[in-house]
Coordinates of C-alpha atoms in Angstrom, one line a residue:
M1 CA 0.0 0.1 0.2
S2 CA 1.3 3.6 -1.2
Q3 CA 2.0 6.2 1.8
T4 CA -0.5 8.8 2.0
Q5 CA 0.5 12.0 0.7
R6 CA 1.6 14.8 3.4
T7 CA 2.4 18.3 4.1
V8 CA 4.0 19.7 6.7
V9 CA 3.3 23.2 7.8
V10 CA 5.5 25.1 9.8
L11 CA 4.1 28.3 11.9
A12 CA 7.2 30.9 11.9
A13 CA 5.8 34.1 11.5
G14 CA 5.9 35.7 15.0
E15 CA 7.9 38.1 16.3
G16 CA 7.9 36.4 19.9
K17 CA 8.4 40.2 21.8
R18 CA 9.0 38.6 25.0
M19 CA 12.4 37.6 23.7
K20 CA 13.2 41.1 23.3
S21 CA 15.8 40.7 20.2
A22 CA 16.4 41.8 16.5
T23 CA 16.7 38.4 16.0
P24 CA 13.4 36.1 15.4
K25 CA 12.6 34.0 18.0
V26 CA 12.5 31.0 15.9
L27 CA 16.2 31.6 14.3
H28 CA 17.4 31.8 17.9
P29 CA 20.3 28.9 18.4
L30 CA 20.0 26.2 21.0
L31 CA 23.0 23.3 21.2
G32 CA 23.5 23.2 17.2
R33 CA 20.5 24.6 15.6
T34 CA 17.9 27.0 15.4
L35 CA 14.8 26.6 17.4
L36 CA 13.0 26.3 13.7
G37 CA 15.9 24.0 12.7
H38 CA 15.1 21.5 15.3
V39 CA 11.9 21.5 14.5
L40 CA 12.2 21.1 11.1
S41 CA 14.7 17.9 12.2
A42 CA 11.7 16.3 14.0
A43 CA 9.2 17.2 10.7
A44 CA 11.4 15.2 8.7
A45 CA 9.9 11.8 10.6
A46 CA 6.9 12.6 8.4
R47 CA 8.2 12.0 4.9
A48 CA 6.3 14.8 3.6
E49 CA 6.2 15.8 -0.1
H50 CA 6.0 19.6 0.6
T51 CA 7.2 21.2 3.9
I52 CA 5.9 25.3 4.1
V53 CA 7.4 27.6 6.2
V54 CA 4.8 30.6 7.3
V55 CA 7.0 33.3 7.7
G56 CA 6.3 37.1 9.2
H57 CA 8.5 39.0 11.4
Q58 CA 11.8 39.7 9.5
A59 CA 10.7 37.4 7.0
D60 CA 14.0 38.0 5.5
Q61 CA 16.2 36.6 7.9
V62 CA 13.7 33.4 7.9
R63 CA 14.1 32.8 4.4
A64 CA 17.9 33.1 4.3
H65 CA 17.8 30.7 7.0
L66 CA 15.7 28.2 5.2
D67 CA 18.1 28.4 2.4
E68 CA 21.0 27.3 4.3
I69 CA 19.1 24.5 6.5
A70 CA 16.4 23.6 4.4
P71 CA 16.4 24.7 0.3
G72 CA 13.5 22.4 -0.4
A73 CA 11.0 23.9 1.8
T74 CA 8.9 26.6 0.7
P75 CA 8.3 29.8 2.6
V76 CA 4.8 32.0 2.7
L77 CA 4.7 35.2 3.8
Q78 CA 1.9 36.1 6.6
A79 CA 2.1 39.9 6.3
Q80 CA -0.4 40.5 9.0
Q81 CA -0.3 38.0 11.9
N82 CA -4.5 37.4 11.9
G83 CA -4.0 34.1 13.8
T84 CA -2.7 30.5 13.2
G85 CA -5.8 29.7 11.4
H86 CA -5.0 32.5 9.0
A87 CA -1.8 31.2 9.0
V88 CA -2.4 27.2 7.8
R89 CA -5.0 28.6 5.5
I90 CA -2.6 30.9 3.5
A91 CA 0.0 28.0 3.9
L92 CA -2.6 25.5 2.0
E93 CA -3.3 28.1 -0.5
A94 CA 0.3 28.2 -1.6
A95 CA -0.3 24.3 -2.0
P96 CA -3.3 24.1 -3.9
D97 CA -2.0 19.8 -4.8
A98 CA -1.5 19.2 -0.9
A99 CA -3.4 16.3 -0.4
G100 CA -3.9 13.6 2.4
T101 CA -2.2 14.5 5.6
V102 CA -1.3 17.9 7.1
V103 CA 1.2 18.1 9.8
V104 CA 0.9 21.6 11.6
L105 CA 3.9 22.5 14.0
N106 CA 4.5 25.3 16.1
G107 CA 8.1 26.7 14.9
D108 CA 9.3 27.1 18.7
V109 CA 9.4 23.8 20.1
P110 CA 12.8 22.5 19.7
L111 CA 12.5 19.2 22.2
L112 CA 9.8 17.8 19.6
R113 CA 11.5 14.0 19.0
P114 CA 11.2 12.7 15.0
E115 CA 9.4 9.8 16.8
T116 CA 6.8 11.7 18.2
V117 CA 6.3 13.3 14.7
E118 CA 6.2 9.7 13.1
A119 CA 3.8 8.6 15.9
L120 CA 1.6 10.8 15.8
V121 CA 0.9 10.8 12.2
A122 CA 0.5 7.0 12.3
A123 CA -1.9 7.0 14.7
H124 CA -4.1 9.9 13.2
E125 CA -3.8 8.2 9.9
Q126 CA -5.2 4.4 11.0
A127 CA -7.8 5.8 12.6
G128 CA -8.8 7.7 9.5
S129 CA -9.3 11.0 11.6
A130 CA -10.2 14.2 10.0
G131 CA -7.7 15.7 12.9
T132 CA -5.6 14.7 15.5
V133 CA -4.0 17.4 18.3
L134 CA -0.5 16.2 20.1
A135 CA -1.2 16.6 23.8
A136 CA 0.3 16.7 27.1
E137 CA 0.0 16.4 30.7
V138 CA 1.3 19.1 32.7
D139 CA 1.6 19.7 36.0
D140 CA 1.0 24.0 35.4
P141 CA -1.0 24.7 32.5
A142 CA -1.3 28.5 32.8
G143 CA -1.1 29.9 29.6
L144 CA -1.6 27.0 27.7
G145 CA -4.9 26.1 25.1
R146 CA -7.0 23.1 27.1
V147 CA -7.9 20.1 25.6
V148 CA -11.5 19.5 26.6
R149 CA -13.0 16.0 26.2
D150 CA -16.6 14.8 26.4
P151 CA -17.6 12.2 28.9
A152 CA -16.9 9.3 26.7
G153 CA -13.2 10.9 26.3
R154 CA -13.9 12.0 22.9
L155 CA -12.0 15.6 22.1
E156 CA -15.0 17.8 22.5
R157 CA -13.0 21.4 21.7
I158 CA -9.6 23.1 22.4
V159 CA -10.0 26.2 24.4
E160 CA -7.3 29.2 24.7
E161 CA -6.8 30.2 28.1
R162 CA -7.8 33.4 27.4
D163 CA -11.6 32.0 26.5
A164 CA -11.5 29.5 29.1
S165 CA -13.7 29.5 32.2
P166 CA -12.6 28.6 35.6
E167 CA -13.6 24.8 35.0
V168 CA -11.9 24.6 32.3
R169 CA -8.9 26.1 33.2
A170 CA -8.6 23.3 36.1
V171 CA -7.9 20.7 32.8
R172 CA -4.5 19.8 32.9
E173 CA -4.4 18.3 29.7
V174 CA -3.0 21.0 27.3
N175 CA -2.8 21.6 23.6
A176 CA 0.9 21.1 22.1
G177 CA 0.0 23.3 19.1
I178 CA 1.4 20.5 17.0
Y179 CA -1.7 18.7 14.6
A180 CA -2.5 16.3 11.9
F181 CA -5.5 16.9 9.5
D182 CA -6.8 15.2 6.7
A183 CA -6.0 17.9 4.1
A184 CA -9.6 18.2 2.3
R185 CA -11.5 18.4 5.7
L186 CA -9.1 21.1 7.3
R187 CA -9.6 23.3 3.8
E188 CA -13.5 23.2 4.2
A189 CA -13.4 23.6 8.3
L190 CA -10.7 27.0 7.5
S191 CA -13.3 28.3 5.3
K192 CA -15.8 28.5 8.1
I193 CA -13.4 29.8 11.2
S194 CA -14.6 33.0 13.1
T195 CA -12.5 35.7 14.5
D196 CA -15.2 35.7 17.3
N197 CA -12.5 35.6 20.8
D198 CA -10.9 37.3 22.5
Q199 CA -8.0 38.1 20.3
G200 CA -10.3 38.7 17.2
E201 CA -8.1 36.1 15.4
E202 CA -8.6 32.7 13.5
Y203 CA -7.7 30.4 15.8
L204 CA -6.8 26.8 14.8
T205 CA -8.3 25.1 17.3
D206 CA -11.2 26.2 16.4
V207 CA -11.2 23.6 13.7
F208 CA -11.7 20.6 15.8
E209 CA -14.9 22.1 17.2
L210 CA -16.3 22.4 13.5
L211 CA -14.9 19.0 12.5
T212 CA -17.0 17.6 15.3
S213 CA -20.1 19.4 14.8
V214 CA -20.9 17.7 11.4
G215 CA -19.6 14.5 13.0
H216 CA -16.1 13.9 11.8
P217 CA -13.9 11.9 13.9
V218 CA -11.5 13.9 15.7
G219 CA -8.2 12.1 17.6
V220 CA -6.0 13.2 20.8
F221 CA -2.5 11.6 20.6
V222 CA -0.8 12.0 24.1
A223 CA 2.7 13.1 24.0
P224 CA 5.0 10.2 25.3
D225 CA 7.1 13.2 27.6
A226 CA 5.4 16.2 28.0
E227 CA 8.6 17.9 27.9
E228 CA 8.8 17.4 24.2
T229 CA 6.1 19.8 23.7
L230 CA 7.8 22.8 25.8
G231 CA 7.9 26.0 23.6
C232 CA 9.6 29.4 25.2
N233 CA 8.4 32.9 24.9
D234 CA 11.5 34.6 26.5
R235 CA 15.6 34.0 27.0
A236 CA 14.8 32.7 30.2
E237 CA 12.5 29.7 29.2
L238 CA 15.3 29.7 26.2
A239 CA 18.3 28.7 28.7
G240 CA 15.5 26.3 30.3
L241 CA 14.9 24.6 27.0
G242 CA 18.5 24.5 26.2
L243 CA 19.2 22.5 30.1
R244 CA 16.5 20.1 28.9
L245 CA 18.0 19.3 25.7
R246 CA 21.7 19.2 27.3
N247 CA 20.8 16.6 29.7
R248 CA 18.8 14.6 27.0
V249 CA 21.7 14.6 24.9
N250 CA 24.3 13.7 27.5
T251 CA 22.4 10.9 28.6
G252 CA 22.2 9.8 25.0
W253 CA 25.8 9.6 24.3
M254 CA 26.7 8.2 27.9
R255 CA 24.1 5.4 26.9
A256 CA 25.8 4.8 24.0
G257 CA 29.5 4.2 25.6
V258 CA 30.7 7.8 26.2
T259 CA 32.2 8.8 29.6
M260 CA 31.9 12.1 31.0
L261 CA 33.0 13.2 34.3
D262 CA 30.6 15.8 35.1
P263 CA 27.3 15.9 32.9
A264 CA 26.3 19.7 34.3
T265 CA 29.3 21.1 32.7
T266 CA 29.2 19.2 29.2
W267 CA 27.3 21.0 26.4
I268 CA 27.2 18.9 23.3
D269 CA 25.3 20.3 20.0
V270 CA 23.2 18.1 18.3
T271 CA 25.2 18.1 15.5
V272 CA 28.1 16.5 16.9
T273 CA 29.1 12.9 16.9
V274 CA 31.0 10.9 19.9
E275 CA 31.9 7.4 19.4
R276 CA 32.5 5.4 22.2
D277 CA 35.0 4.8 25.2
A278 CA 35.8 8.7 24.4
Q279 CA 35.7 10.5 27.6
I280 CA 34.5 13.9 28.5
E281 CA 36.0 15.9 31.1
Q282 CA 34.2 18.7 33.1
N283 CA 33.6 22.2 31.4
C284 CA 34.0 21.1 27.7
R285 CA 31.6 22.2 24.7
L286 CA 31.6 20.6 21.6
T287 CA 30.1 22.4 18.9
G288 CA 29.2 22.6 15.3
R289 CA 30.2 19.6 13.1
T290 CA 32.8 18.4 15.8
T291 CA 33.5 14.8 15.9
V292 CA 35.6 12.7 18.7
G293 CA 36.8 9.2 17.8
A294 CA 36.8 6.0 20.1
G295 CA 39.2 6.4 23.3
A296 CA 40.1 10.1 22.9
V297 CA 40.1 12.2 26.0
I298 CA 38.6 15.7 25.9
G299 CA 39.3 18.2 28.5
P300 CA 39.0 19.9 31.1
D301 CA 38.1 23.1 30.0
T302 CA 38.1 22.5 26.1
T303 CA 36.0 24.2 23.7
L304 CA 35.9 22.5 20.0
T305 CA 34.1 24.1 17.2
D306 CA 34.1 22.0 13.8
T307 CA 36.8 20.0 15.1
T308 CA 37.9 16.3 13.9
V309 CA 39.8 14.6 16.6
G310 CA 41.0 11.1 16.2
E311 CA 40.8 8.2 18.1
G312 CA 43.2 7.8 20.9
A313 CA 44.0 11.5 20.8
S314 CA 44.0 13.8 24.1
V315 CA 43.0 17.5 23.7
L316 CA 43.3 19.6 27.4
R317 CA 42.4 22.9 27.8
T318 CA 42.4 23.7 24.3
H319 CA 40.0 26.1 21.9
S320 CA 40.0 24.7 18.7
I321 CA 38.1 25.9 15.3
G322 CA 37.9 23.6 12.2
A323 CA 41.2 22.0 12.8
E324 CA 41.9 18.0 12.6
I325 CA 43.3 16.2 15.4
G326 CA 44.8 12.8 14.4
P327 CA 44.9 9.8 15.9
E328 CA 47.0 9.4 19.5
A329 CA 47.7 12.9 19.0
T330 CA 48.0 15.2 22.0
V331 CA 47.2 19.2 22.3
G332 CA 47.3 21.4 25.2
P333 CA 47.5 22.6 27.7
F334 CA 46.3 26.3 26.9
S335 CA 46.5 25.9 23.5
Y336 CA 44.6 27.6 20.0
L337 CA 44.1 25.7 17.0
R338 CA 42.5 27.9 14.3
P339 CA 41.4 26.7 11.0
G340 CA 43.1 24.7 8.7
T341 CA 45.4 23.3 11.1
R342 CA 46.0 19.2 11.0
L343 CA 47.7 17.0 13.2
G344 CA 49.3 13.7 12.0
R345 CA 49.5 10.5 14.2
K346 CA 51.4 10.8 17.4
S347 CA 51.8 14.3 16.7
K348 CA 51.7 17.0 19.7
I349 CA 50.9 20.6 20.2
G350 CA 51.8 21.1 23.8
G351 CA 51.3 24.6 25.9
F352 CA 50.7 27.8 25.1
V353 CA 50.7 27.1 21.2
E354 CA 48.8 28.6 18.6
A355 CA 48.5 27.1 15.3
K356 CA 47.1 28.5 12.4
N357 CA 46.8 27.0 8.7
A358 CA 49.5 24.6 10.0
E359 CA 50.0 20.7 9.0
L360 CA 52.2 18.3 11.5
G361 CA 53.3 15.3 10.2
D362 CA 53.3 11.9 12.1
G363 CA 55.5 12.4 15.1
A364 CA 56.0 16.1 14.6
K365 CA 55.9 18.0 18.1
V366 CA 55.4 21.5 18.9
P367 CA 56.0 21.4 22.6
H368 CA 55.4 25.0 24.3
L369 CA 55.3 28.7 23.6
T370 CA 55.4 28.8 19.8
Y371 CA 53.3 30.8 16.9
V372 CA 52.7 28.2 13.6
G373 CA 50.9 30.0 10.8
D374 CA 50.6 28.8 7.2
A375 CA 53.4 26.1 7.7
T376 CA 54.1 22.4 7.1
I377 CA 55.9 20.1 9.6
G378 CA 57.6 16.7 8.5
A379 CA 57.3 13.7 10.9
K380 CA 59.2 13.5 13.5
A381 CA 60.5 17.3 13.3
N382 CA 60.5 19.1 16.8
I383 CA 60.1 22.9 17.2
G384 CA 61.7 24.3 20.2
A385 CA 60.2 26.7 22.5
G386 CA 59.4 30.1 21.7
T387 CA 59.4 29.6 18.4
I388 CA 58.0 32.3 15.7
F389 CA 56.6 31.5 12.3
A390 CA 57.0 34.8 10.9
N391 CA 54.2 34.5 8.0
Y392 CA 53.3 38.0 7.5
D393 CA 55.2 40.9 5.8
G394 CA 52.6 43.4 6.2
V395 CA 50.9 42.5 2.9
N396 CA 51.0 38.7 2.4
K397 CA 51.2 36.0 4.0
H398 CA 53.7 33.2 3.5
H399 CA 54.8 29.9 3.6
T400 CA 57.2 27.9 5.8
T401 CA 58.3 24.4 5.8
V402 CA 59.8 22.4 8.0
G403 CA 61.4 19.4 6.5
E404 CA 61.2 15.5 8.2
A405 CA 63.0 15.0 11.5
A406 CA 64.4 18.4 11.6
F407 CA 65.0 20.0 14.5
V408 CA 64.5 23.9 15.3
G409 CA 66.5 25.4 18.8
S410 CA 64.3 27.7 21.1
D411 CA 63.7 31.2 20.3
T412 CA 63.8 31.1 16.9
V413 CA 62.0 32.9 13.8
L414 CA 61.4 31.3 10.6
I415 CA 60.8 34.4 8.3
A416 CA 58.5 32.9 5.7
P417 CA 59.1 32.3 3.2
A418 CA 61.1 29.7 4.7
E419 CA 62.3 25.8 4.0
I420 CA 64.0 24.2 6.6
G421 CA 65.3 20.7 5.0
P422 CA 64.7 17.4 6.4
G423 CA 67.3 16.6 9.3
A424 CA 68.2 20.0 9.2
Y425 CA 69.5 22.0 12.7
V426 CA 68.2 25.6 13.6
A427 CA 70.6 27.0 16.5
A428 CA 68.3 28.2 19.4
G429 CA 68.0 31.9 19.0
S430 CA 68.5 32.5 15.1
A431 CA 66.5 34.3 12.9
V432 CA 66.4 32.0 9.2
S433 CA 64.7 31.5 6.2
N434 CA 66.6 28.6 4.9
V435 CA 68.5 26.0 5.9
P436 CA 69.5 23.1 3.5
A437 CA 68.9 19.4 4.6
G438 CA 71.3 18.1 7.0
H439 CA 72.8 21.5 8.0
L440 CA 72.9 23.7 10.9
G441 CA 71.5 27.3 10.5
V442 CA 72.9 30.0 12.8
T443 CA 72.6 33.7 12.4
R444 CA 73.9 34.7 16.1
A445 CA 75.9 37.5 17.0
A446 CA 79.0 36.8 19.0
Q447 CA 78.5 37.3 22.8
R448 CA 80.3 40.0 24.5
N449 CA 80.2 40.9 28.0
I450 CA 80.9 44.8 29.5
E451 CA 81.9 44.9 32.9
G452 CA 81.0 46.7 36.0
W453 CA 78.0 47.7 33.7
T454 CA 75.5 47.7 36.4
E455 CA 77.0 49.2 39.0
R456 CA 77.7 52.3 37.0
K457 CA 74.8 52.3 34.9
R458 CA 72.3 51.0 38.1
P459 CA 73.4 52.3 41.2
G460 CA 71.7 52.0 44.3
T461 CA 69.4 49.2 43.0
V462 CA 69.4 45.4 44.5
S463 CA 70.7 44.2 41.5
A464 CA 74.0 46.5 42.0
D465 CA 74.3 46.2 45.3
A466 CA 74.1 42.1 44.5
A467 CA 77.2 42.6 42.1
R468 CA 78.6 44.8 44.5
R469 CA 79.3 41.8 47.0
A470 CA 79.8 38.9 44.6
T471 CA 82.6 41.1 43.1
E472 CA 84.1 41.8 46.8
E473 CA 83.7 38.1 47.4
K474 CA 86.4 37.4 44.8

């Protein structure tokens, strides 16, 4: 049997005034996606032929975001926000061929699971209902629409709190703002809804009473976890959703075989991948397209963005953006990896090192206090403390190549464009551009000592006193 045709409508036109932001509410970020991005991810479970996003406030921003994350979705403008019923009506006018099942979702419910969308649609279609509402049982229903059932337990109507009697306000089963409808019945009912309510708007929820009044079957599907149905109106509520989503994500990874020393201080975007036996220590944040290989140790105090970490690698107190850290490589503490940095197997970036567009071969080491910019460092090469890869001449960036097993002494400046050959040595304190393979590069002035300088030039200082005593003791 072929699948029923389906259309998804996402309501994303509202301003979200209580967010007090120039950014539309649905575009606020939460663990790797915007609110709208989370909803569209969950909506994919419906396997719809059409996805329509109703836009309004800051429509251009929302359209641009859709081009990035869901180019197949169709934005439809609701120029005047005249209610949810009006929004769905203009969405269907933009898709005149939409038939079968219409799934309607709010754009600010980031905790909604794909499994719940799939189950709602299945229950709706199997029952042959004209409409099905996703409901949730909550402890505090304040501000939410109530699901009112008849004595037999069937849906009678949905009542917004502002229009509800005290008796209805006592109901704890609430409308999640997520629905499945038969497209033909929905179109028919939308043509009949009125604005006779406290807000003077077209309520989508009125469709259910219209459907029942003419004998069409309607249903209620109760969400397995009321948490999934939570939206947000301000930034405090957004932060609360973030905590819930963080806990869900962390629990999922721990049950998949990842160790977390302190889940309460570990934040992992939903777009991140972590393999078994990885260990995430306290105060870590993993964002974007980051992937962590099996057995790797991350943290403490580490932020990784769009970073690949190989199996068995260790990344300690490090900030990394767009880097690739190879298997069994070590990084940190207090290091900064910038985009284009790639570390080979068992290579090392030590403490207080910054690397940008730098490639380290297998076993190469940059142990400490170094800037590596625009460089290729060969396998098993060693870069001494305090080395600077001087890559910028004030106009252009230049590249430095350090050959296999080369040794660069401490406090050295490599003046790009530069090439240090395989097996070459650079003496500590040198400033060089090119050293052939196997050579020793030295650019050091002869040392001279000026006798009695401190007592003459710094009289009365503790240094002068110490020098005088040392001289007298000889």
